[in-house]
């Protein structure tokens, strides 16, 4: 009977599926992560989300590990080089949470435009600011504005469909995709940055994409453009984003992710009024989490059949 450990919170359905397929399941999603290297040696498989880092001590001690399941898309928390060398299979659920992430990015488009976050915060803290806020929160419509996608895969395309339905134009750049049925694809990232009112990032964090959006890219954007990051913190140079916000070159930075999570209390982005934040919840909906959990279990079971 293969032994599997689940180290990040998943939908409980995952337990039922694994047990009915003959796995002995240890639900350890509350275990302190630093304790995992001590017990991982007993397990044939592990299912994680982004919080468990499958690298270093954990992998060194994982002497029986055959399969890593990632309930989600990003694999940047897994040392793929080592797993590959050791013949450990890694499986993920690339499409399970597409819609959830796209809906969060859409929320960022709308929230930054009308700034309901600031309205809520100010008026709760000082109900007397209601009239001042009414004057200050005078915005534009999103209809007729241009969304620029950097990365036009599943999530970018899903966001494009939603934004087009709301009357926006959608342009995009993707190093691997030159045609997309709903996005007007451009030949370079610069072509997107210079023409978009909203720029949304939908690509993985890799050596090539680290700090891909820095000072030069922000300076190419239209003055006051909104940058949305529901992908990975490290793709954006946070200092450059902060400088862009201070100068007004960047209108808003809306982010679900930070280079270091949780962000340090002195991260200047936390203290800028034009930063809208969510705590890495892009994939975290009832529906997305259910699909990711079920698909991760299914993919791990398939991987064992192929061993
Ligand atoms: C992903 O890569 O799937 C998302 O960033 C979600 O990560 P999470 O499973 O830790 O919420």
Coordinates of C-alpha atoms and ligand atoms in Angstrom, one line a residue:
X1 CA 0.0 0.0 0.0
X2 CA 1.7 3.3 -1.1
X3 CA 2.0 5.9 1.7
X4 CA 1.1 9.5 0.8
X5 CA 1.3 12.6 2.8
X6 CA -0.8 15.8 2.2
X7 CA 1.1 18.8 3.5
X8 CA -1.1 21.8 2.4
X9 CA -4.8 22.3 2.8
X10 CA -6.8 20.6 0.1
X11 CA -10.5 19.7 -0.5
X12 CA -11.3 16.6 1.6
X13 CA -12.4 14.8 -1.5
X14 CA -8.7 14.1 -2.1
X15 CA -8.6 11.7 0.9
X16 CA -11.6 9.7 -0.3
X17 CA -10.2 9.3 -3.8
X18 CA -6.7 8.3 -2.6
X19 CA -8.0 5.9 0.0
X20 CA -10.4 4.2 -2.4
X21 CA -7.5 3.7 -4.7
X22 CA -5.4 1.8 -2.1
X23 CA -3.3 4.6 -0.7
X24 CA -2.5 5.0 3.0
X25 CA -3.1 8.8 3.5
X26 CA -1.6 11.0 6.2
X27 CA -3.4 14.3 6.3
X28 CA -0.7 16.6 7.6
X29 CA -1.7 20.0 6.4
X30 CA -1.3 21.5 9.8
X31 CA 2.2 20.1 10.5
X32 CA 5.0 22.7 10.8
X33 CA 6.9 22.7 7.6
X34 CA 10.2 22.3 9.4
X35 CA 9.1 18.9 10.8
X36 CA 8.5 17.5 7.3
X37 CA 12.2 16.4 6.6
X38 CA 12.0 14.2 9.8
X39 CA 9.1 12.1 8.6
X40 CA 9.2 12.3 4.7
X41 CA 11.4 9.2 4.5
X42 CA 8.4 7.0 5.2
X43 CA 6.4 8.3 2.2
X44 CA 6.1 7.1 -1.4
X45 CA 4.2 10.3 -2.5
X46 CA 3.4 13.8 -1.4
X47 CA 0.7 16.3 -2.5
X48 CA 1.5 20.0 -2.0
X49 CA 0.3 23.4 -2.9
X50 CA 2.7 26.4 -2.9
X51 CA 3.5 26.5 0.8
X52 CA 5.5 23.3 1.0
X53 CA 8.9 23.7 -0.6
X54 CA 9.9 20.4 -2.1
X55 CA 13.6 21.0 -2.1
X56 CA 16.7 20.9 0.2
X57 CA 16.3 18.9 3.4
X58 CA 12.9 17.7 2.4
X59 CA 14.1 16.1 -0.8
X60 CA 17.3 14.8 0.7
X61 CA 15.4 12.9 3.3
X62 CA 12.7 11.7 0.9
X63 CA 14.4 8.4 0.3
X64 CA 11.3 6.5 -0.8
X65 CA 9.6 9.4 -2.7
X66 CA 8.3 8.4 -6.1
X67 CA 5.7 11.0 -7.0
X68 CA 5.1 14.6 -6.1
X69 CA 1.6 16.0 -6.8
X70 CA 1.1 19.7 -7.0
X71 CA -2.5 20.7 -6.6
X72 CA -2.2 23.8 -8.7
X73 CA -0.2 25.3 -11.5
X74 CA 3.1 26.8 -10.3
X75 CA 6.1 24.4 -9.9
X76 CA 8.5 27.0 -8.6
X77 CA 8.3 25.5 -5.1
X78 CA 9.7 22.2 -6.4
X79 CA 13.3 21.5 -7.2
X80 CA 12.6 20.0 -10.6
X81 CA 16.3 19.4 -11.4
X82 CA 16.7 17.1 -8.4
X83 CA 13.4 15.3 -8.8
X84 CA 14.3 14.7 -12.4
X85 CA 17.7 13.4 -11.6
X86 CA 16.3 11.0 -9.0
X87 CA 13.5 9.8 -11.2
X88 CA 10.8 11.3 -9.0
X89 CA 7.7 12.1 -11.1
X90 CA 6.1 15.5 -10.6
X91 CA 2.5 16.1 -11.7
X92 CA 0.4 19.2 -11.4
X93 CA -3.1 20.4 -12.4
X94 CA -2.5 23.1 -14.9
X95 CA -6.1 23.9 -15.9
X96 CA -8.0 23.3 -12.5
X97 CA -7.8 26.9 -11.3
X98 CA -7.7 28.9 -14.5
X99 CA -11.1 30.5 -14.0
X100 CA -10.4 31.3 -10.3
X101 CA -7.2 33.2 -11.1
X102 CA -8.8 35.0 -14.0
X103 CA -11.6 36.1 -11.8
X104 CA -9.2 37.5 -9.3
X105 CA -7.3 39.4 -12.0
X106 CA -10.7 40.8 -13.2
X107 CA -11.4 41.9 -9.6
X108 CA -8.1 43.8 -9.7
X109 CA -9.1 45.6 -12.9
X110 CA -12.4 46.7 -11.3
X111 CA -11.1 47.4 -7.8
X112 CA -8.2 49.6 -9.0
X113 CA -10.6 51.5 -11.3
X114 CA -13.2 52.5 -8.7
X115 CA -10.9 52.0 -5.7
X116 CA -13.5 50.5 -3.5
X117 CA -10.6 49.3 -1.2
X118 CA -9.6 52.9 -0.4
X119 CA -13.3 53.9 0.0
X120 CA -14.0 51.1 2.4
X121 CA -10.8 51.7 4.4
X122 CA -11.2 55.5 4.7
X123 CA -14.9 55.6 5.5
X124 CA -14.7 52.8 8.1
X125 CA -11.8 54.6 9.8
X126 CA -13.5 58.0 9.5
X127 CA -17.2 58.1 8.5
X128 CA -16.8 61.9 8.2
X129 CA -14.6 61.4 5.1
X130 CA -17.6 60.2 3.1
X131 CA -18.0 63.4 1.2
X132 CA -14.3 63.9 0.6
X133 CA -14.1 60.4 -0.6
X134 CA -17.1 60.9 -2.9
X135 CA -15.1 63.8 -4.6
X136 CA -11.8 61.9 -4.7
X137 CA -13.0 58.6 -6.0
X138 CA -13.9 60.0 -9.4
X139 CA -12.8 57.5 -12.0
X140 CA -13.2 56.3 -15.5
X141 CA -15.1 53.3 -17.0
X142 CA -13.2 50.2 -18.1
X143 CA -15.3 50.0 -21.3
X144 CA -13.2 51.0 -24.3
X145 CA -9.9 50.7 -22.3
X146 CA -7.1 48.3 -23.3
X147 CA -6.0 45.3 -21.3
X148 CA -2.5 44.1 -22.1
X149 CA -1.6 40.5 -21.3
X150 CA 1.9 39.4 -20.7
X151 CA 1.4 35.7 -21.1
X152 CA -1.6 34.6 -23.1
X153 CA -2.1 31.0 -22.1
X154 CA -5.1 29.5 -20.2
X155 CA -5.4 32.2 -17.5
X156 CA -4.6 35.2 -19.8
X157 CA -7.2 33.9 -22.3
X158 CA -9.8 33.4 -19.7
X159 CA -9.3 37.0 -18.5
X160 CA -9.4 38.2 -22.1
X161 CA -12.8 36.6 -22.7
X162 CA -14.2 38.2 -19.5
X163 CA -12.7 41.7 -20.3
X164 CA -13.9 41.6 -23.9
X165 CA -17.4 40.9 -22.6
X166 CA -17.1 44.1 -20.6
X167 CA -16.2 46.1 -23.7
X168 CA -12.4 46.2 -23.3
X169 CA -9.8 45.8 -26.1
X170 CA -7.3 43.0 -25.4
X171 CA -3.8 42.9 -26.7
X172 CA -1.1 40.5 -25.6
X173 CA 2.5 39.1 -25.8
X174 CA 3.6 35.6 -25.1
X175 CA 7.1 34.3 -25.9
X176 CA 5.6 30.9 -26.8
X177 CA 2.2 31.8 -28.4
X178 CA 1.9 34.0 -31.5
X179 CA -1.8 33.5 -32.2
X180 CA -4.8 33.6 -29.9
X181 CA -8.5 33.6 -31.0
X182 CA -9.5 36.3 -28.5
X183 CA -6.3 38.4 -28.0
X184 CA -4.6 40.6 -30.6
X185 CA -1.1 39.3 -30.2
X186 CA 1.9 41.7 -30.5
X187 CA 5.4 40.8 -31.5
X188 CA 7.1 42.2 -28.4
X189 CA 6.3 42.8 -24.8
X190 CA 7.1 46.5 -25.3
X191 CA 4.3 46.8 -27.9
X192 CA 1.9 45.7 -25.2
X193 CA 3.3 47.8 -22.4
X194 CA 3.2 51.0 -24.3
X195 CA -0.5 50.7 -25.4
X196 CA -2.2 49.1 -22.5
X197 CA -4.2 50.8 -19.7
X198 CA -4.1 47.7 -17.6
X199 CA -1.3 45.1 -17.8
X200 CA -1.9 41.7 -16.3
X201 CA 0.9 39.1 -15.9
X202 CA 0.1 35.4 -16.5
X203 CA 3.3 33.5 -16.7
X204 CA 5.4 31.3 -14.5
X205 CA 8.4 32.5 -12.4
X206 CA 11.6 31.1 -14.1
X207 CA 15.2 32.3 -14.4
X208 CA 14.0 34.1 -17.6
X209 CA 11.0 35.8 -16.1
X210 CA 12.6 36.9 -12.8
X211 CA 12.2 40.7 -12.5
X212 CA 11.0 40.8 -16.1
X213 CA 9.0 43.9 -15.1
X214 CA 11.5 46.4 -13.9
X215 CA 12.2 50.1 -14.2
X216 CA 12.6 50.1 -18.0
X217 CA 9.4 48.2 -18.6
X218 CA 7.4 50.4 -16.2
X219 CA 8.8 53.5 -18.0
X220 CA 7.5 52.1 -21.3
X221 CA 4.0 51.9 -19.9
X222 CA 1.4 54.7 -20.4
X223 CA 1.5 57.1 -17.5
X224 CA -0.8 55.9 -14.8
X225 CA -1.2 52.3 -16.1
X226 CA -2.4 49.7 -13.7
X227 CA -0.1 46.6 -13.2
X228 CA -1.8 43.4 -12.1
X229 CA 0.2 40.5 -10.8
X230 CA -1.8 37.3 -10.0
X231 CA 1.2 35.2 -11.1
X232 CA 4.4 35.3 -9.0
X233 CA 6.0 38.0 -6.9
X234 CA 9.4 37.6 -8.4
X235 CA 8.3 38.5 -11.9
X236 CA 8.0 42.1 -10.8
X237 CA 11.0 44.1 -9.4
X238 CA 9.1 45.4 -6.3
X239 CA 11.5 48.3 -5.8
X240 CA 10.9 49.4 -9.4
X241 CA 7.1 49.1 -8.9
X242 CA 7.4 51.2 -5.8
X243 CA 9.4 53.9 -7.6
X244 CA 6.9 53.8 -10.4
X245 CA 4.0 54.4 -8.0
X246 CA 5.8 57.2 -6.3
X247 CA 6.4 59.0 -9.5
X248 CA 2.9 58.4 -10.7
X249 CA 4.2 56.5 -13.8
X250 CA 2.3 53.5 -12.3
X251 CA -1.3 54.2 -11.4
X252 CA -1.8 51.1 -9.3
X253 CA 0.0 47.9 -8.5
X254 CA -2.5 45.2 -7.7
X255 CA -0.9 42.1 -6.4
X256 CA -1.8 38.7 -5.1
X257 CA 1.8 37.7 -4.7
X258 CA 5.1 38.9 -3.3
X259 CA 8.7 38.0 -3.9
X260 CA 8.9 37.0 -0.3
X261 CA 5.7 35.7 1.3
X262 CA 4.5 36.8 3.7
X263 CA 6.0 40.3 2.8
X264 CA 8.2 41.9 5.3
X265 CA 6.5 44.6 7.3
X266 CA 8.9 47.2 5.9
X267 CA 8.2 46.3 2.3
X268 CA 7.3 49.8 0.9
X269 CA 4.5 48.4 -1.2
X270 CA 2.5 47.7 1.9
X271 CA 2.5 51.3 2.7
X272 CA 1.6 52.9 -0.6
X273 CA -2.1 53.8 -1.0
X274 CA -2.2 52.7 -4.7
X275 CA -1.3 49.1 -4.0
X276 CA -4.1 46.7 -3.8
X277 CA -3.3 43.4 -2.1
X278 CA -4.7 39.9 -1.7
X279 CA -2.8 37.1 0.1
X280 CA -2.0 34.6 -2.7
X281 CA -5.6 33.6 -3.1
X282 CA -5.8 33.4 -6.9
X283 CA -6.5 29.7 -7.0
X284 CA -8.4 29.6 -3.7
X285 CA -12.1 29.3 -4.5
X286 CA -14.3 26.4 -3.5
X287 CA -14.6 25.4 -7.1
X288 CA -10.9 25.8 -8.1
X289 CA -9.7 24.1 -4.9
X290 CA -12.1 21.2 -5.5
X291 CA -10.9 20.7 -9.1
X292 CA -7.3 21.0 -8.1
X293 CA -7.6 18.5 -5.3
X294 CA -9.5 15.9 -7.3
X295 CA -7.2 16.3 -10.3
X296 CA -4.0 16.1 -8.2
X297 CA -5.3 12.8 -6.6
X298 CA -6.1 11.4 -10.1
X299 CA -2.8 12.4 -11.5
X300 CA -0.8 10.9 -8.6
X301 CA -2.8 7.6 -9.0
X302 CA -2.1 7.6 -12.8
X303 CA 1.6 8.2 -12.1
X304 CA 1.8 5.2 -9.7
X305 CA 0.2 3.1 -12.4
X306 CA 2.9 4.1 -14.8
X307 CA 5.8 3.4 -12.4
Ligands
LIG1 C1 -0.7 28.1 -8.4 O1 0.4 28.1 -8.8 O2 -1.5 27.1 -8.6 C2 -1.2 29.2 -7.5 O3 -0.3 30.2 -7.3 C3 -1.9 28.8 -6.3 O4 -1.1 28.4 -5.2 P1 -1.7 27.7 -3.9 O5 -2.2 26.4 -4.3 O6 -0.6 27.7 -2.9 O7 -2.9 28.6 -3.5

